[in-house]
Every structure is written in C-alpha cells, then in structure tokens.
mmCIF file of C-alpha atoms in Angstrom:
data_model
loop_
_atom_site.group_PDB
_atom_site.id
_atom_site.type_symbol
_atom_site.label_atom_id
_atom_site.label_comp_id
_atom_site.label_asym_id
_atom_site.label_seq_id
_atom_site.Cartn_x
_atom_site.Cartn_y
_atom_site.Cartn_z
ATOM 1 C CA TYR B 14 22.009 -12.099 -35.876
ATOM 2 C CA PHE B 15 24.945 -13.887 -37.494
ATOM 3 C CA LYS B 16 27.126 -12.823 -34.573
ATOM 4 C CA ARG B 17 24.606 -14.310 -32.144
ATOM 5 C CA ILE B 18 24.525 -17.577 -34.096
ATOM 6 C CA LEU B 19 28.326 -17.742 -34.035
ATOM 7 C CA THR B 20 28.367 -17.424 -30.237
ATOM 8 C CA VAL B 21 26.312 -20.631 -30.129
ATOM 9 C CA LEU B 22 27.976 -22.333 -33.108
ATOM 10 C CA PRO B 23 31.542 -20.975 -33.189
ATOM 11 C CA ASP B 24 33.252 -21.300 -36.560
ATOM 12 C CA ASP B 25 30.151 -22.589 -38.360
ATOM 13 C CA PRO B 26 31.339 -22.188 -41.976
ATOM 14 C CA ALA B 27 27.937 -21.531 -43.580
ATOM 15 C CA THR B 28 27.213 -18.777 -41.053
ATOM 16 C CA LEU B 29 30.662 -17.264 -41.563
ATOM 17 C CA VAL B 30 30.002 -17.094 -45.314
ATOM 18 C CA SER B 31 26.539 -15.594 -44.824
ATOM 19 C CA ARG B 32 28.002 -13.010 -42.452
ATOM 20 C CA GLY B 33 30.642 -12.243 -45.079
ATOM 21 C CA HIS B 34 27.929 -11.608 -47.687
ATOM 22 C CA ALA B 35 26.082 -9.294 -45.298
ATOM 23 C CA LEU B 36 29.238 -7.361 -44.382
ATOM 24 C CA LYS B 37 30.146 -7.016 -48.067
ATOM 25 C CA THR B 38 26.691 -5.624 -48.820
ATOM 26 C CA CYS B 39 27.066 -3.099 -46.000
ATOM 27 C CA GLY B 40 30.375 -1.935 -47.477
ATOM 28 C CA ARG B 41 32.485 -3.390 -44.651
ATOM 29 C CA THR B 42 34.872 -5.100 -47.054
ATOM 30 C CA ALA B 43 37.734 -5.774 -44.626
ATOM 31 C CA ASP B 44 35.358 -7.446 -42.162
ATOM 32 C CA ALA B 45 33.790 -9.461 -44.998
ATOM 33 C CA ILE B 46 37.228 -10.692 -46.053
ATOM 34 C CA ALA B 47 38.011 -11.757 -42.494
ATOM 35 C CA SER B 48 34.756 -13.695 -42.270
ATOM 36 C CA TYR B 49 35.291 -15.466 -45.606
ATOM 37 C CA GLN B 50 38.908 -16.271 -44.695
ATOM 38 C CA GLN B 51 37.849 -17.732 -41.351
ATOM 39 C CA ALA B 52 35.396 -19.987 -43.196
ATOM 40 C CA THR B 53 38.127 -21.257 -45.529
ATOM 41 C CA ARG B 54 40.375 -22.029 -42.538
ATOM 42 C CA VAL B 55 37.796 -24.019 -40.591
ATOM 43 C CA SER B 56 36.339 -25.702 -43.708
ATOM 44 C CA PRO B 57 38.683 -25.620 -46.747
ATOM 45 C CA GLY B 58 35.987 -27.321 -48.848
ATOM 46 C CA GLN B 59 33.511 -24.467 -48.249
ATOM 47 C CA GLY B 60 33.494 -23.396 -51.888
ATOM 48 C CA ASP B 61 31.240 -20.370 -51.500
ATOM 49 C CA ALA B 62 33.743 -18.868 -49.031
ATOM 50 C CA TRP B 63 36.492 -19.001 -51.684
ATOM 51 C CA TYR B 64 34.126 -17.616 -54.281
ATOM 52 C CA GLY B 65 32.967 -14.922 -51.856
ATOM 53 C CA LEU B 66 36.569 -13.670 -51.778
ATOM 54 C CA ALA B 67 36.906 -13.882 -55.563
ATOM 55 C CA ASN B 68 33.583 -12.108 -56.138
ATOM 56 C CA LEU B 69 34.814 -9.050 -54.247
ATOM 57 C CA LYS B 70 36.777 -8.423 -57.511
ATOM 58 C CA THR B 71 39.495 -6.510 -55.640
ATOM 59 C CA TYR B 72 40.748 -9.380 -53.490
ATOM 60 C CA THR B 73 44.039 -11.042 -54.467
ATOM 61 C CA PHE B 74 44.631 -14.623 -53.348
ATOM 62 C CA GLY B 75 47.980 -15.490 -51.733
ATOM 63 C CA SER B 76 50.079 -18.423 -52.940
ATOM 64 C CA ASP B 77 49.098 -20.475 -49.881
ATOM 65 C CA GLU B 78 45.406 -19.873 -50.590
ATOM 66 C CA LEU B 79 45.881 -20.868 -54.226
ATOM 67 C CA ALA B 80 47.546 -24.110 -53.114
ATOM 68 C CA ARG B 81 44.709 -24.875 -50.695
ATOM 69 C CA MET B 82 42.094 -24.256 -53.375
ATOM 70 C CA GLU B 83 43.914 -26.507 -55.852
ATOM 71 C CA GLU B 84 44.128 -29.209 -53.195
ATOM 72 C CA GLN B 85 40.374 -29.010 -52.653
ATOM 73 C CA ALA B 86 39.679 -28.993 -56.403
ATOM 74 C CA ALA B 87 41.593 -32.282 -56.684
ATOM 75 C CA SER B 88 39.676 -33.919 -53.838
ATOM 76 C CA PRO B 89 37.129 -36.563 -54.885
ATOM 77 C CA ASP B 90 35.034 -35.744 -51.808
ATOM 78 C CA LEU B 91 34.152 -32.175 -52.810
ATOM 79 C CA ASP B 92 30.435 -31.681 -53.483
ATOM 80 C CA HIS B 93 29.259 -30.440 -56.887
ATOM 81 C CA MET B 94 28.394 -26.849 -55.942
ATOM 82 C CA ALA B 95 31.603 -26.395 -53.949
ATOM 83 C CA ARG B 96 33.539 -27.656 -56.980
ATOM 84 C CA ILE B 97 31.829 -24.999 -59.122
ATOM 85 C CA HIS B 98 32.588 -22.217 -56.621
ATOM 86 C CA ILE B 99 36.237 -23.194 -56.303
ATOM 87 C CA ALA B 100 36.663 -23.468 -60.085
ATOM 88 C CA PHE B 101 35.475 -19.872 -60.546
ATOM 89 C CA ALA B 102 37.668 -18.702 -57.658
ATOM 90 C CA LEU B 103 40.681 -20.465 -59.197
ATOM 91 C CA GLY B 104 39.934 -18.716 -62.474
ATOM 92 C CA LYS B 105 40.206 -15.354 -60.705
ATOM 93 C CA ALA B 106 43.371 -16.394 -58.830
ATOM 94 C CA HIS B 107 45.167 -17.624 -61.958
ATOM 95 C CA GLU B 108 44.054 -14.596 -63.961
ATOM 96 C CA ASP B 109 45.459 -12.224 -61.343
ATOM 97 C CA GLU B 110 48.808 -14.019 -61.644
ATOM 98 C CA GLY B 111 48.772 -13.758 -65.439
ATOM 99 C CA ASN B 112 48.374 -17.534 -65.924
ATOM 100 C CA HIS B 113 45.724 -17.114 -68.591
ATOM 101 C CA ASP B 114 45.652 -20.698 -69.857
ATOM 102 C CA LYS B 115 45.082 -22.009 -66.328
ATOM 103 C CA ALA B 116 42.525 -19.269 -65.698
ATOM 104 C CA PHE B 117 40.574 -20.144 -68.826
ATOM 105 C CA ALA B 118 40.649 -23.849 -67.982
ATOM 106 C CA ALA B 119 39.298 -23.121 -64.495
ATOM 107 C CA TYR B 120 36.514 -20.855 -65.784
ATOM 108 C CA ALA B 121 35.634 -23.414 -68.465
ATOM 109 C CA LEU B 122 35.432 -26.198 -65.869
ATOM 110 C CA GLY B 123 33.271 -24.123 -63.539
ATOM 111 C CA ASN B 124 30.905 -23.237 -66.369
ATOM 112 C CA ALA B 125 30.728 -26.834 -67.616
ATOM 113 C CA LEU B 126 29.894 -28.071 -64.108
ATOM 114 C CA LYS B 127 27.276 -25.356 -63.651
ATOM 115 C CA HIS B 128 25.802 -26.125 -67.079
ATOM 116 C CA GLN B 129 25.062 -29.652 -65.840
ATOM 117 C CA THR B 130 22.662 -28.217 -63.242
ATOM 118 C CA ILE B 131 20.429 -26.179 -65.577
ATOM 119 C CA ARG B 132 17.860 -26.873 -68.291
ATOM 120 C CA TYR B 133 18.510 -23.816 -70.471
ATOM 121 C CA THR B 134 18.497 -24.209 -74.243
ATOM 122 C CA THR B 135 19.210 -21.603 -76.894
ATOM 123 C CA GLU B 136 16.295 -22.956 -78.952
ATOM 124 C CA GLN B 137 13.734 -22.304 -76.229
ATOM 125 C CA MET B 138 15.027 -18.804 -75.557
ATOM 126 C CA GLN B 139 15.073 -17.995 -79.276
ATOM 127 C CA ALA B 140 11.443 -19.136 -79.496
ATOM 128 C CA GLU B 141 10.545 -16.669 -76.719
ATOM 129 C CA PHE B 142 12.309 -13.841 -78.535
ATOM 130 C CA ASP B 143 10.643 -14.773 -81.824
ATOM 131 C CA ALA B 144 7.226 -14.698 -80.128
ATOM 132 C CA GLN B 145 7.889 -11.167 -78.873
ATOM 133 C CA LYS B 146 8.812 -10.057 -82.402
ATOM 134 C CA ALA B 147 5.864 -11.799 -84.066
ATOM 135 C CA ILE B 148 3.213 -10.621 -81.609
ATOM 136 C CA CYS B 149 4.433 -7.210 -80.380
ATOM 137 C CA THR B 150 3.773 -5.439 -83.676
ATOM 138 C CA PRO B 151 2.942 -1.852 -84.626
ATOM 139 C CA ASP B 152 -0.715 -2.948 -84.688
ATOM 140 C CA LEU B 153 -0.519 -3.968 -81.017
ATOM 141 C CA PHE B 154 0.948 -0.651 -79.949
ATOM 142 C CA ALA B 155 -1.437 1.357 -82.118
ATOM 143 C CA LYS B 156 -4.390 -0.459 -80.529
ATOM 144 C CA GLN B 157 -3.196 -0.554 -76.916
ATOM 145 C CA SER B 158 -0.904 2.455 -76.409
ATOM 146 C CA GLY B 159 -1.804 5.163 -73.927
ATOM 147 C CA LYS B 160 -3.941 2.909 -71.732
ATOM 148 C CA GLY B 161 -1.485 2.106 -68.943
ATOM 149 C CA CYS B 162 -0.555 3.849 -65.705
ATOM 150 C CA PRO B 163 0.753 7.361 -66.505
ATOM 151 C CA ALA B 164 3.277 7.446 -63.617
ATOM 152 C CA PRO B 165 6.694 8.582 -64.898
ATOM 153 C CA ASP B 166 8.595 7.253 -61.862
ATOM 154 C CA PRO B 167 10.466 4.172 -63.173
ATOM 155 C CA ILE B 168 13.754 4.285 -65.049
ATOM 156 C CA PHE B 169 14.410 0.807 -66.448
ATOM 157 C CA ILE B 170 18.084 0.003 -67.079
ATOM 158 C CA LEU B 171 18.212 -3.203 -69.060
ATOM 159 C CA GLY B 172 20.274 -5.237 -71.525
ATOM 160 C CA LEU B 173 22.780 -7.960 -70.757
ATOM 161 C CA PRO B 174 24.528 -8.501 -67.423
ATOM 162 C CA ARG B 175 28.099 -7.175 -67.245
ATOM 163 C CA ALA B 176 27.261 -4.438 -69.766
ATOM 164 C CA GLY B 177 27.691 -1.397 -67.512
ATOM 165 C CA SER B 178 24.181 -1.147 -66.074
ATOM 166 C CA THR B 179 25.484 -0.787 -62.500
ATOM 167 C CA LEU B 180 27.598 2.194 -63.564
ATOM 168 C CA ILE B 181 24.567 3.849 -65.179
ATOM 169 C CA GLU B 182 22.504 3.177 -62.079
ATOM 170 C CA GLN B 183 25.186 4.676 -59.808
ATOM 171 C CA ILE B 184 25.317 7.774 -62.018
ATOM 172 C CA LEU B 185 21.545 8.247 -61.951
ATOM 173 C CA ALA B 186 21.198 7.375 -58.243
ATOM 174 C CA SER B 187 23.696 10.151 -57.501
ATOM 175 C CA HIS B 188 20.990 12.615 -58.595
ATOM 176 C CA PRO B 189 18.829 13.879 -55.693
ATOM 177 C CA ASP B 190 15.648 13.125 -57.648
ATOM 178 C CA VAL B 191 16.473 9.442 -58.272
ATOM 179 C CA ASP B 192 16.453 6.480 -55.904
ATOM 180 C CA GLY B 193 18.703 3.549 -56.782
ATOM 181 C CA THR B 194 17.060 0.237 -55.976
ATOM 182 C CA LEU B 195 17.906 -3.321 -57.056
ATOM 183 C CA GLU B 196 17.427 -5.727 -59.918
ATOM 184 C CA LEU B 197 13.710 -5.827 -59.231
ATOM 185 C CA PRO B 198 11.881 -9.062 -60.199
ATOM 186 C CA ASN B 199 8.462 -7.431 -60.581
ATOM 187 C CA ILE B 200 8.248 -7.268 -64.386
ATOM 188 C CA LEU B 201 9.550 -10.825 -64.777
ATOM 189 C CA SER B 202 7.005 -12.020 -62.206
ATOM 190 C CA MET B 203 4.213 -10.195 -64.004
ATOM 191 C CA ALA B 204 5.169 -11.731 -67.352
ATOM 192 C CA HIS B 205 5.257 -15.167 -65.730
ATOM 193 C CA ARG B 206 1.775 -14.606 -64.340
ATOM 194 C CA LEU B 207 0.430 -13.507 -67.720
ATOM 195 C CA ARG B 208 1.728 -16.745 -69.245
ATOM 196 C CA GLY B 209 -0.783 -18.620 -67.120
ATOM 197 C CA ARG B 210 -0.727 -22.263 -66.153
ATOM 198 C CA GLN B 211 -0.496 -23.767 -69.648
ATOM 199 C CA GLN B 212 3.098 -22.705 -70.119
ATOM 200 C CA LEU B 213 4.139 -25.920 -71.849
ATOM 201 C CA THR B 214 1.096 -26.322 -74.086
ATOM 202 C CA ASP B 215 0.619 -22.636 -74.956
ATOM 203 C CA ARG B 216 4.014 -20.972 -74.783
ATOM 204 C CA GLU B 217 2.853 -17.880 -76.659
ATOM 205 C CA ARG B 218 -0.144 -17.061 -74.434
ATOM 206 C CA TYR B 219 2.112 -14.270 -73.249
ATOM 207 C CA PRO B 220 2.784 -12.009 -75.122
ATOM 208 C CA ARG B 221 -0.339 -12.817 -77.221
ATOM 209 C CA VAL B 222 -2.576 -11.884 -74.269
ATOM 210 C CA LEU B 223 -1.340 -8.271 -74.552
ATOM 211 C CA HIS B 224 -3.650 -7.833 -77.564
ATOM 212 C CA ASP B 225 -6.690 -8.648 -75.410
ATOM 213 C CA LEU B 226 -6.063 -6.825 -72.126
ATOM 214 C CA PRO B 227 -8.608 -4.037 -71.543
ATOM 215 C CA ALA B 228 -7.474 -0.522 -70.697
ATOM 216 C CA GLU B 229 -8.374 -0.894 -67.023
ATOM 217 C CA GLN B 230 -6.225 -4.017 -66.681
ATOM 218 C CA LEU B 231 -3.221 -2.409 -68.395
ATOM 219 C CA GLN B 232 -3.562 0.521 -66.011
ATOM 220 C CA ALA B 233 -3.972 -1.805 -63.030
ATOM 221 C CA LEU B 234 -0.793 -3.711 -63.956
ATOM 222 C CA GLY B 235 1.145 -0.451 -64.151
ATOM 223 C CA GLU B 236 -0.243 0.716 -60.819
ATOM 224 C CA GLU B 237 0.612 -2.677 -59.310
ATOM 225 C CA TYR B 238 4.226 -2.277 -60.412
ATOM 226 C CA ILE B 239 4.425 1.211 -58.865
ATOM 227 C CA GLU B 240 2.931 0.019 -55.575
ATOM 228 C CA THR B 241 4.867 -3.231 -55.201
ATOM 229 C CA THR B 242 8.218 -1.510 -55.847
ATOM 230 C CA ARG B 243 7.550 1.301 -53.366
ATOM 231 C CA ILE B 244 9.203 -0.652 -50.554
ATOM 232 C CA HIS B 245 12.585 -0.196 -52.277
ATOM 233 C CA ARG B 246 12.255 3.586 -52.633
ATOM 234 C CA GLN B 247 13.300 6.393 -50.316
ATOM 235 C CA GLY B 248 11.028 9.204 -51.445
ATOM 236 C CA ALA B 249 12.636 10.526 -54.645
ATOM 237 C CA ALA B 250 10.437 11.331 -57.623
ATOM 238 C CA PHE B 251 12.109 8.683 -59.797
ATOM 239 C CA PHE B 252 13.720 5.302 -59.207
ATOM 240 C CA THR B 253 15.833 2.840 -61.156
ATOM 241 C CA ASP B 254 15.059 -0.802 -61.884
ATOM 242 C CA LYS B 255 18.167 -2.471 -63.279
ATOM 243 C CA MET B 256 16.898 -5.991 -63.897
ATOM 244 C CA PRO B 257 18.784 -6.701 -67.156
ATOM 245 C CA ASN B 258 16.351 -9.389 -68.364
ATOM 246 C CA ASN B 259 13.577 -6.806 -68.648
ATOM 247 C CA PHE B 260 14.714 -6.198 -72.240
ATOM 248 C CA ARG B 261 12.652 -9.265 -73.161
ATOM 249 C CA HIS B 262 9.514 -7.494 -71.919
ATOM 250 C CA ILE B 263 9.823 -3.950 -73.267
ATOM 251 C CA GLY B 264 6.485 -4.334 -75.031
ATOM 252 C CA LEU B 265 4.774 -5.072 -71.718
ATOM 253 C CA ILE B 266 6.597 -2.196 -70.005
ATOM 254 C CA HIS B 267 5.583 0.257 -72.744
ATOM 255 C CA LEU B 268 1.909 -0.734 -72.498
ATOM 256 C CA ILE B 269 1.536 -0.666 -68.708
ATOM 257 C CA LEU B 270 3.930 2.260 -68.009
ATOM 258 C CA PRO B 271 3.937 4.429 -71.144
ATOM 259 C CA ASN B 272 5.852 7.265 -69.435
ATOM 260 C CA ALA B 273 8.584 5.123 -67.870
ATOM 261 C CA LYS B 274 12.116 5.621 -69.165
ATOM 262 C CA ILE B 275 13.942 2.693 -70.790
ATOM 263 C CA ILE B 276 17.744 2.660 -71.043
ATOM 264 C CA ASP B 277 19.550 -0.066 -72.996
ATOM 265 C CA ALA B 278 23.008 -0.583 -71.467
ATOM 266 C CA ARG B 279 25.213 -2.045 -74.190
ATOM 267 C CA ARG B 280 28.845 -3.123 -74.230
ATOM 268 C CA ASN B 281 31.326 -4.467 -76.779
ATOM 269 C CA PRO B 282 30.227 -8.068 -77.423
ATOM 270 C CA MET B 283 33.564 -9.742 -76.677
ATOM 271 C CA ASP B 284 33.973 -7.794 -73.421
ATOM 272 C CA CYS B 285 30.367 -8.365 -72.370
ATOM 273 C CA CYS B 286 30.234 -12.070 -73.194
ATOM 274 C CA TRP B 287 33.648 -12.879 -71.714
ATOM 275 C CA SER B 288 32.775 -10.998 -68.534
ATOM 276 C CA GLY B 289 29.561 -13.027 -68.284
ATOM 277 C CA PHE B 290 31.474 -16.287 -68.736
ATOM 278 C CA LYS B 291 33.779 -15.345 -65.834
ATOM 279 C CA GLN B 292 30.872 -14.528 -63.501
ATOM 280 C CA LEU B 293 29.025 -17.143 -61.475
ATOM 281 C CA PHE B 294 25.577 -15.599 -61.218
ATOM 282 C CA ALA B 295 23.331 -16.380 -58.279
ATOM 283 C CA GLU B 296 20.389 -17.063 -60.584
ATOM 284 C CA GLY B 297 18.576 -15.947 -63.718
ATOM 285 C CA GLN B 298 21.432 -15.786 -66.259
ATOM 286 C CA GLU B 299 21.584 -19.399 -67.379
ATOM 287 C CA PHE B 300 22.812 -18.549 -70.884
ATOM 288 C CA THR B 301 26.225 -17.569 -69.477
ATOM 289 C CA TYR B 302 27.492 -21.097 -68.775
ATOM 290 C CA SER B 303 28.459 -21.887 -72.361
ATOM 291 C CA LEU B 304 30.406 -19.737 -74.802
ATOM 292 C CA GLU B 305 28.110 -20.896 -77.603
ATOM 293 C CA ASP B 306 24.979 -20.034 -75.616
ATOM 294 C CA ILE B 307 26.408 -16.614 -74.749
ATOM 295 C CA GLY B 308 27.170 -15.840 -78.388
ATOM 296 C CA HIS B 309 23.693 -16.825 -79.529
ATOM 297 C CA TYR B 310 22.083 -14.870 -76.681
ATOM 298 C CA TYR B 311 24.022 -11.679 -77.423
ATOM 299 C CA ARG B 312 22.998 -11.818 -81.079
ATOM 300 C CA ALA B 313 19.369 -12.516 -80.150
ATOM 301 C CA TYR B 314 19.403 -9.581 -77.698
ATOM 302 C CA VAL B 315 20.714 -7.171 -80.348
ATOM 303 C CA ASP B 316 18.096 -8.482 -82.786
ATOM 304 C CA LEU B 317 15.231 -8.063 -80.295
ATOM 305 C CA MET B 318 16.362 -4.548 -79.366
ATOM 306 C CA ALA B 319 16.357 -3.657 -83.078
ATOM 307 C CA HIS B 320 12.757 -4.897 -83.175
ATOM 308 C CA TRP B 321 11.752 -2.667 -80.245
ATOM 309 C CA ASP B 322 13.441 0.291 -81.952
ATOM 310 C CA ALA B 323 11.433 -0.406 -85.110
ATOM 311 C CA VAL B 324 7.978 -0.833 -83.545
ATOM 312 C CA LEU B 325 8.084 1.767 -80.750
ATOM 313 C CA PRO B 326 8.095 5.549 -81.180
ATOM 314 C CA PRO B 327 11.477 7.079 -82.107
ATOM 315 C CA GLY B 328 13.541 7.927 -79.035
ATOM 316 C CA ARG B 329 11.468 5.686 -76.756
ATOM 317 C CA ILE B 330 14.590 3.751 -75.743
ATOM 318 C CA LEU B 331 17.929 5.402 -74.963
ATOM 319 C CA ARG B 332 20.915 3.264 -75.927
ATOM 320 C CA VAL B 333 24.025 3.910 -73.836
ATOM 321 C CA GLN B 334 27.266 2.358 -75.044
ATOM 322 C CA HIS B 335 29.543 1.485 -72.125
ATOM 323 C CA GLU B 336 32.691 2.506 -73.991
ATOM 324 C CA ASP B 337 31.188 5.952 -74.679
ATOM 325 C CA VAL B 338 30.585 6.450 -70.944
ATOM 326 C CA LEU B 339 34.247 5.642 -70.275
ATOM 327 C CA ASP B 340 35.481 7.958 -73.064
ATOM 328 C CA ASP B 341 33.162 10.932 -72.393
ATOM 329 C CA LEU B 342 31.696 10.672 -68.909
ATOM 330 C CA GLU B 343 30.212 14.160 -68.591
ATOM 331 C CA GLY B 344 28.790 14.108 -72.111
ATOM 332 C CA GLN B 345 27.037 10.796 -71.496
ATOM 333 C CA VAL B 346 25.856 11.907 -68.042
ATOM 334 C CA ARG B 347 24.223 14.973 -69.624
ATOM 335 C CA ARG B 348 22.677 12.752 -72.304
ATOM 336 C CA LEU B 349 21.251 10.399 -69.656
ATOM 337 C CA LEU B 350 19.834 13.225 -67.559
ATOM 338 C CA ASP B 351 18.334 14.978 -70.601
ATOM 339 C CA TYR B 352 16.583 11.763 -71.606
ATOM 340 C CA CYS B 353 15.211 11.340 -68.066
ATOM 341 C CA GLY B 354 14.053 14.976 -67.960
ATOM 342 C CA LEU B 355 16.383 15.772 -65.066
ATOM 343 C CA PRO B 356 18.525 18.896 -64.577
ATOM 344 C CA PHE B 357 22.290 18.426 -64.658
ATOM 345 C CA ASP B 358 23.847 17.722 -61.266
ATOM 346 C CA PRO B 359 27.650 17.443 -60.822
ATOM 347 C CA ARG B 360 27.144 14.647 -58.296
ATOM 348 C CA CYS B 361 26.273 12.390 -61.233
ATOM 349 C CA VAL B 362 29.747 12.936 -62.696
ATOM 350 C CA ASN B 363 31.252 12.296 -59.265
ATOM 351 C CA PHE B 364 29.167 9.132 -58.873
ATOM 352 C CA HIS B 365 32.054 7.337 -57.145
ATOM 353 C CA GLN B 366 31.562 9.603 -54.121
ATOM 354 C CA THR B 367 27.926 8.534 -53.688
ATOM 355 C CA ASP B 368 27.245 6.222 -50.761
#
C-alpha cells in the first residue's frame, strides 16, 4: 500500500517514514534504512525520519547526516515534534561518536521539549500507587481469590520499560508452547473502564470496586481478556503479554486470572532509568521525560512490587533480574520455564535464532 501511494505521490516524506516503520517491523532493516534516508533527503526537517534511523539502535549516522541534523535543529522554522525527534536522534549520533556531553545535552533538550507536551505529575502517579497499596489488602484477596477465569494461558511480563522484558519474551516465545504477542493494552483498558466516568471526583473507585465485584463478574472479566487477546495468538497453549505498565494492576490480574503467570522484569536502576531517558516512547511512558520523575517512578515501582509480594501468595510473582540473565543465561532460562510449568527446550537458550 505504501508503494502504491508513492507511485501517486513520489517522495512524500510522511509515507516514506511510514514505509520505513513497516519495513523495520517486517525485519527488512536495509530497506527501512533506505526509506528513512530518502525521507531525510527530500525533507531534511522530517524529524521522525531521523529518529526512525536512530531508533534502529544499530544505525550509525555519517558526519554529513550529523551536520544536516544540527542545521535543522538550529532552524527556527522546525515544528515542535520534529525538534523533539531530531534532538533524540542527535543524542544517539553524538553518543556513538563518544561526545557524551553533547549527547546528554541533546537527550536533555529532547526530553524537556517532550515534557512540555504532557500532563504527567509524580504526585498523581504516587496517589494511584498508594491507592493500590491501601485497597488491595490481604482481606481483599482472602475474600475474592479463586473466583476468576481459571485459564492458565497468559504469561504477563511486566515492570519498567527498558528493563529486559523483550529479552524474556523472546526467550519464552522460542518455546513451542508459547506465542509471543505484543504489549497488549487489554488490562490497562479494563482498569480504565472499572474507574468509571467520575475519574476526577472519585479517583479511587478503581481499585476500590474490586472489593464489590461478584464472582461471575470476576470470571467474566478474565474470560473477556482471554477472548479479546486471541487475535494475537497463533495456537500455542500459552502466550506472553509484555505490557510493562501492568505492574500497577497485579491485584486485578490475580483476581480475574488466578492461574496466569506474572514475571517482574527488573534491571539495575541507573541502567534502567538512563535507558528510559534516552528513549522517545510512542506513548504511555510519560514519566521518562524528566530525570526526577524517572527516579521517583522507579522507587515507587519497587515499593509497589514489594507490596504485591507481601499480600499475594509466596511465589506468585517471579522476579527476573536482567543482569542475572546476562550472567547465567541457561540457569535463568530453566528458572523461567520451571515457573511457567514448561519443559526445558534448547531453543529458549538460542532465542536469537528465533524468527
């Protein structure tokens, strides 16, 4: 379809970028690079083309490309989003050259510009976390446990972005009994729905409503999750859902899907937070555009996970430390598979060979 559009609108920069994204997703990296590069040639101010190249992670900008990006960054005519994209791309370009001060300045600028476009506050997020801790108590789980959908299919991989969840997913999806899917929005959507329409006047309606849901509704919510995610599956007995933000809703997950697996992907805080600061996320990770917000969020995440550990049955959540996976791959693969009730398969160790 993009090719057909380009026959009618040759060199349309937005279409070239969109085609680049599609080619990247299909694994045709060289073709994606060519499409992004063509967009930068016909429209040097097309910021998402520059960032598309940077976001490949493996692409190295040439000196002429760096000069063209810096020229665009200095232009007063560049629109706000293009300025953000180019700032993040410049951060990658300078970092690759070892110019760390320039790289940090570029990342900081991109984050500051992005921060102007969002309404995120640490205080509001902390209030949400505090509500989960205050309301999702041992009493709730004693009263409501065992009433959800018994399907064991889902394997939730959650935590913070840039913490190694994609690696865990690739390992598990290399097993013949596990389908790898996406960062599925279904749990977040369900939580949003349970909050109801009075979100500003009654912020704690969810999770408070979990105390009042009858058994049939808890089961129906679990069955709804299984059915609405089926489109992403390919027939394996189990499937992964690696939406990182699901860690905020582990109480809901436990009640509606008591037999689902929950894996907490954790990484060294400096590595995880810095990696988040360098990444321009498409959506949903608004805490990453300020070093202070990131620090508060990481601490709040660790605190909330400690709460889930305390109020849920022992061993309910498997914590996987990214550095341990790097140091002892086979040992951690066996640990993951044991937790999921899956037999060992060497393809999980050779995850990099999985298409």
